PDB file of C-alpha atoms in Angstrom:
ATOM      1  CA  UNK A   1      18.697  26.684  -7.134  1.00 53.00           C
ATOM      2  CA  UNK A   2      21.465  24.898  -9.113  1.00 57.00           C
ATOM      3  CA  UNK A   3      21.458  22.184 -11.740  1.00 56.00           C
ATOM      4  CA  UNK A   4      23.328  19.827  -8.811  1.00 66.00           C
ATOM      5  CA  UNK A   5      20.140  20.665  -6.558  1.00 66.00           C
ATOM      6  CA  UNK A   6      17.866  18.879  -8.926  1.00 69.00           C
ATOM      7  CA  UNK A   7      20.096  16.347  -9.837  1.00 78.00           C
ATOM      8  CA  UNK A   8      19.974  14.958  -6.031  1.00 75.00           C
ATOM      9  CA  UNK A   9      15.422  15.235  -6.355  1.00 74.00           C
ATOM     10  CA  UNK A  10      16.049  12.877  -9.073  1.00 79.00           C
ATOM     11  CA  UNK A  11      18.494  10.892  -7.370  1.00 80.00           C
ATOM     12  CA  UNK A  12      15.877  10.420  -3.964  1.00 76.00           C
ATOM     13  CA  UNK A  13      12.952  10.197  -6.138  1.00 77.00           C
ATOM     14  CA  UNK A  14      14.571   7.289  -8.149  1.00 80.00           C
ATOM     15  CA  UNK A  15      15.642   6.065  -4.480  1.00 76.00           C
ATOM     16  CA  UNK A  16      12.078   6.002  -3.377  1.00 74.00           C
ATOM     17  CA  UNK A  17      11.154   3.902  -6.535  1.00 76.00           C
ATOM     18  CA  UNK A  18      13.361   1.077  -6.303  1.00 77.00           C
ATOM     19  CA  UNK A  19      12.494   1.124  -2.453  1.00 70.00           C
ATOM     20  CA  UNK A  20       8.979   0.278  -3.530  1.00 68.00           C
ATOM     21  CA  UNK A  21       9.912  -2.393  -6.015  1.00 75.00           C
ATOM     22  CA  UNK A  22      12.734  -3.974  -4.036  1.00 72.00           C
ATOM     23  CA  UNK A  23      11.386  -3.639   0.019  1.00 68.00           C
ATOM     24  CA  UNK A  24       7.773  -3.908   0.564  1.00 67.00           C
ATOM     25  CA  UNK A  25       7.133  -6.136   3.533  1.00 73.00           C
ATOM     26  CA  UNK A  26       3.727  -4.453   4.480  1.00 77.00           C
ATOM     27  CA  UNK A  27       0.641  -2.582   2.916  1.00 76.00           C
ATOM     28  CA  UNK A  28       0.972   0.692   4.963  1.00 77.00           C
ATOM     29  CA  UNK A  29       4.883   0.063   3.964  1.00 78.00           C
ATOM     30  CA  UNK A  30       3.824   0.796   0.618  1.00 75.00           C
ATOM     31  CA  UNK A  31       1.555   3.370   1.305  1.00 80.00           C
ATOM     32  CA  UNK A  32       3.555   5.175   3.418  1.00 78.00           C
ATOM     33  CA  UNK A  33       6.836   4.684   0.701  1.00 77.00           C
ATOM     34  CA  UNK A  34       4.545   5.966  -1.822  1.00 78.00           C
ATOM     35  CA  UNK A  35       3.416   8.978   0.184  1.00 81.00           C
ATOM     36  CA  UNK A  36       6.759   9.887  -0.016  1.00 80.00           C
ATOM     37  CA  UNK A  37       7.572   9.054  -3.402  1.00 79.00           C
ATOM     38  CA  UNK A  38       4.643  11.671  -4.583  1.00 82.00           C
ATOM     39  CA  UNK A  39       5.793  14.344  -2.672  1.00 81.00           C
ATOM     40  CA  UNK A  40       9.392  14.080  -3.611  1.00 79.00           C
ATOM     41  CA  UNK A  41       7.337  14.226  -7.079  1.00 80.00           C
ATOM     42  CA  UNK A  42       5.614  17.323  -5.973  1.00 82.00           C
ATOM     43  CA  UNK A  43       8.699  19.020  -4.980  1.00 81.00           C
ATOM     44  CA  UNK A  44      10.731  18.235  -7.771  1.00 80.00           C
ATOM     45  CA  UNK A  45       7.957  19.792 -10.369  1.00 81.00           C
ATOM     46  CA  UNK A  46       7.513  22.686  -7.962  1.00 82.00           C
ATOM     47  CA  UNK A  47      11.651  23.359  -8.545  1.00 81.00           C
ATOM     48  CA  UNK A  48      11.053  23.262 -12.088  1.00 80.00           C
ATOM     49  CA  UNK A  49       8.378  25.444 -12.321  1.00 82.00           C
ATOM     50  CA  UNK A  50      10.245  27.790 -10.153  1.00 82.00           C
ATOM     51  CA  UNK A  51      13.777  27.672 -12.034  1.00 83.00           C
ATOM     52  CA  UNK A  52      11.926  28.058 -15.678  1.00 83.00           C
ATOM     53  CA  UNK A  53       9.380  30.220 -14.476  1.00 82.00           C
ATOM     54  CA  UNK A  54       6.535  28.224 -16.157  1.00 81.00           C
ATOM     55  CA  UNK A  55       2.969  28.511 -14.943  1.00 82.00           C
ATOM     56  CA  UNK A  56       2.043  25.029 -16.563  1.00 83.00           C
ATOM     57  CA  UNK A  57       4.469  23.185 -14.809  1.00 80.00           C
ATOM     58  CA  UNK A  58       3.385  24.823 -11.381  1.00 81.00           C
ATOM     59  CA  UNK A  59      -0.285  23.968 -11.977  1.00 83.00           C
ATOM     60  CA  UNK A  60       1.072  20.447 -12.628  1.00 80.00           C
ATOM     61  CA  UNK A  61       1.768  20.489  -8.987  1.00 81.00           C
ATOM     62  CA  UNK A  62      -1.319  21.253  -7.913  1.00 82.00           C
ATOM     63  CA  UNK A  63      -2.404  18.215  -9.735  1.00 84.00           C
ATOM     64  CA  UNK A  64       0.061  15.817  -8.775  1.00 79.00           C
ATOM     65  CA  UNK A  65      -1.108  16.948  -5.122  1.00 82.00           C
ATOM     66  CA  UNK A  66      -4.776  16.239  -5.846  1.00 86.00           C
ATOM     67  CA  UNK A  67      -3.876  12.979  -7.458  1.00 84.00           C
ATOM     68  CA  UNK A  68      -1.461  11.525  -4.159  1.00 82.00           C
ATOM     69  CA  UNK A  69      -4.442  12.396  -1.709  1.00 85.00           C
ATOM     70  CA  UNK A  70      -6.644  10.632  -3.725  1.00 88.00           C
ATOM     71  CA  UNK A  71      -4.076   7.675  -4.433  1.00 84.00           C
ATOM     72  CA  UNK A  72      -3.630   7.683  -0.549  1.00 85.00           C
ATOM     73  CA  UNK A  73      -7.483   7.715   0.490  1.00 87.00           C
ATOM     74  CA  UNK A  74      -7.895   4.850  -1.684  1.00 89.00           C
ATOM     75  CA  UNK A  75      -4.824   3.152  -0.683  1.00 85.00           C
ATOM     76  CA  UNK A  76      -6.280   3.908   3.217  1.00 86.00           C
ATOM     77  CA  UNK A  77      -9.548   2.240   2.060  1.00 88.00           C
ATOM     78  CA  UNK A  78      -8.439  -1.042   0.097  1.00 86.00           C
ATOM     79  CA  UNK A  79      -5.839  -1.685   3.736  1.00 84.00           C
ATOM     80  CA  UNK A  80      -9.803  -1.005   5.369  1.00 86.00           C
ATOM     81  CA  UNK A  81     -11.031  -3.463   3.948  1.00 88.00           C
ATOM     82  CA  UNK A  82      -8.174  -6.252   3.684  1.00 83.00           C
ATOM     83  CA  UNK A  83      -8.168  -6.027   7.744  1.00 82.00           C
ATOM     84  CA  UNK A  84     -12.385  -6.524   7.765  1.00 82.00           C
ATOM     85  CA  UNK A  85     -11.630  -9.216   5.689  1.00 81.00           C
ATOM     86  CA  UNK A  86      -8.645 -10.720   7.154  1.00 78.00           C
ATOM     87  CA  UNK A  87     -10.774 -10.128  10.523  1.00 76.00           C
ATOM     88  CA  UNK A  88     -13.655 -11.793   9.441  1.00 73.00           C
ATOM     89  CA  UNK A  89     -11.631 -15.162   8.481  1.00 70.00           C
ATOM     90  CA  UNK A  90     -10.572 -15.081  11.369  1.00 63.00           C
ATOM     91  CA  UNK A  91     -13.581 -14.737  13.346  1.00 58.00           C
ATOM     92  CA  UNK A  92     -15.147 -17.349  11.288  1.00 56.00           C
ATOM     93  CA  UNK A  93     -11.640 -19.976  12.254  1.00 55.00           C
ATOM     94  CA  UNK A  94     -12.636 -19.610  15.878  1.00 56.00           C
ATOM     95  CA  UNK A  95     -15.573 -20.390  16.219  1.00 55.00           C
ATOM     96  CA  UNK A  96     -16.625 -23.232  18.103  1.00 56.00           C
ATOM     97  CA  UNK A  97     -19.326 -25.135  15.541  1.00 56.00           C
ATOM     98  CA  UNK A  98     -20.475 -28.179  16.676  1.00 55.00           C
ATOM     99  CA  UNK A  99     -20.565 -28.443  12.737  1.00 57.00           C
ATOM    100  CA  UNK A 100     -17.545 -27.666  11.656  1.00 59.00           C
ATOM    101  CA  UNK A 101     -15.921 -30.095  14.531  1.00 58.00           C
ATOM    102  CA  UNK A 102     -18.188 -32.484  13.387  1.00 61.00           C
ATOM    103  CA  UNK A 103     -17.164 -32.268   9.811  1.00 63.00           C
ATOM    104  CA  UNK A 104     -12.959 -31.932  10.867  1.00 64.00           C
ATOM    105  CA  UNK A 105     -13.023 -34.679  13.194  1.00 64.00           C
ATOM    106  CA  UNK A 106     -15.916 -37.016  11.194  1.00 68.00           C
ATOM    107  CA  UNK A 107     -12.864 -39.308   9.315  1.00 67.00           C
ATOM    108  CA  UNK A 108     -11.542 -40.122  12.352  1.00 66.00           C
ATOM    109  CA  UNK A 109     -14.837 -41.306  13.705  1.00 64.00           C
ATOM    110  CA  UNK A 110     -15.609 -43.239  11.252  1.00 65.00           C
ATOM    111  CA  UNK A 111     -12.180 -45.068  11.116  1.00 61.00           C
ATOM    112  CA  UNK A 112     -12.673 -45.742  14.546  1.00 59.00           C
ATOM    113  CA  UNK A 113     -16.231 -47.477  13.817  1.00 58.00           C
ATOM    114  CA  UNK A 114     -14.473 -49.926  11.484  1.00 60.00           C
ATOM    115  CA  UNK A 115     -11.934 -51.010  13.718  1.00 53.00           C
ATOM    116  CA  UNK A 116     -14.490 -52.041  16.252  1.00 53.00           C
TER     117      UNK A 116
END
């Protein structure tokens, strides 16, 4: 591998960062951009390891591998529970309370009294 190789790993990984800080419009957006981002990561430490024939740097990768599984289970589980949330508000909007129409629709009603 050639100096020009690893040049362009630096040039996607810094790509995949300024995608995440410029262009998120979802969660699993994010997720999914930084999926990517660690495995460019991955791959560019496993080069380097390679090329200077370093054993530290190549356990680094194992690490960094261990570290985006666990950054992507947690990421899987926080987008788990923003939909039970987000579902829950929701469940809880349509309802049909005799309460809550009671309590959107009670100004009105008692407008109406005083008019009359």
């Amino acid at each position: 591998m050639v100096l020009s190789e690893l040049n362009i790993m630096v040039i996607i990984f810094v790509l995949f960062l300024a995608s995440i800080l410029i262009n998120v419009t979802t969660a699993l957006h994010l997720l999914l951009t930084a999926e990517m981002l660690w495995i460019i990561l991955y791959i560019l430490s496993l080069y380097v390891g390679y090329i200077y024939n370093n054993l530290n740097i190549l356990s680094l990768t194992f690490f960094l591998l261990i570290l985006s599984a666990v950054e992507f289970s947690i990421g899987l589980v926080l987008m788990l529970i923003q939909h039970i949330i987000y579902r829950s508000i929701n469940l809880n909007l349509n309802t049909l309370s005799s309460l809550k129409y009671y309590n959107k629709y009670s100004n009105r009603l008692k407008f109406n009294k005083t008019l009359y």
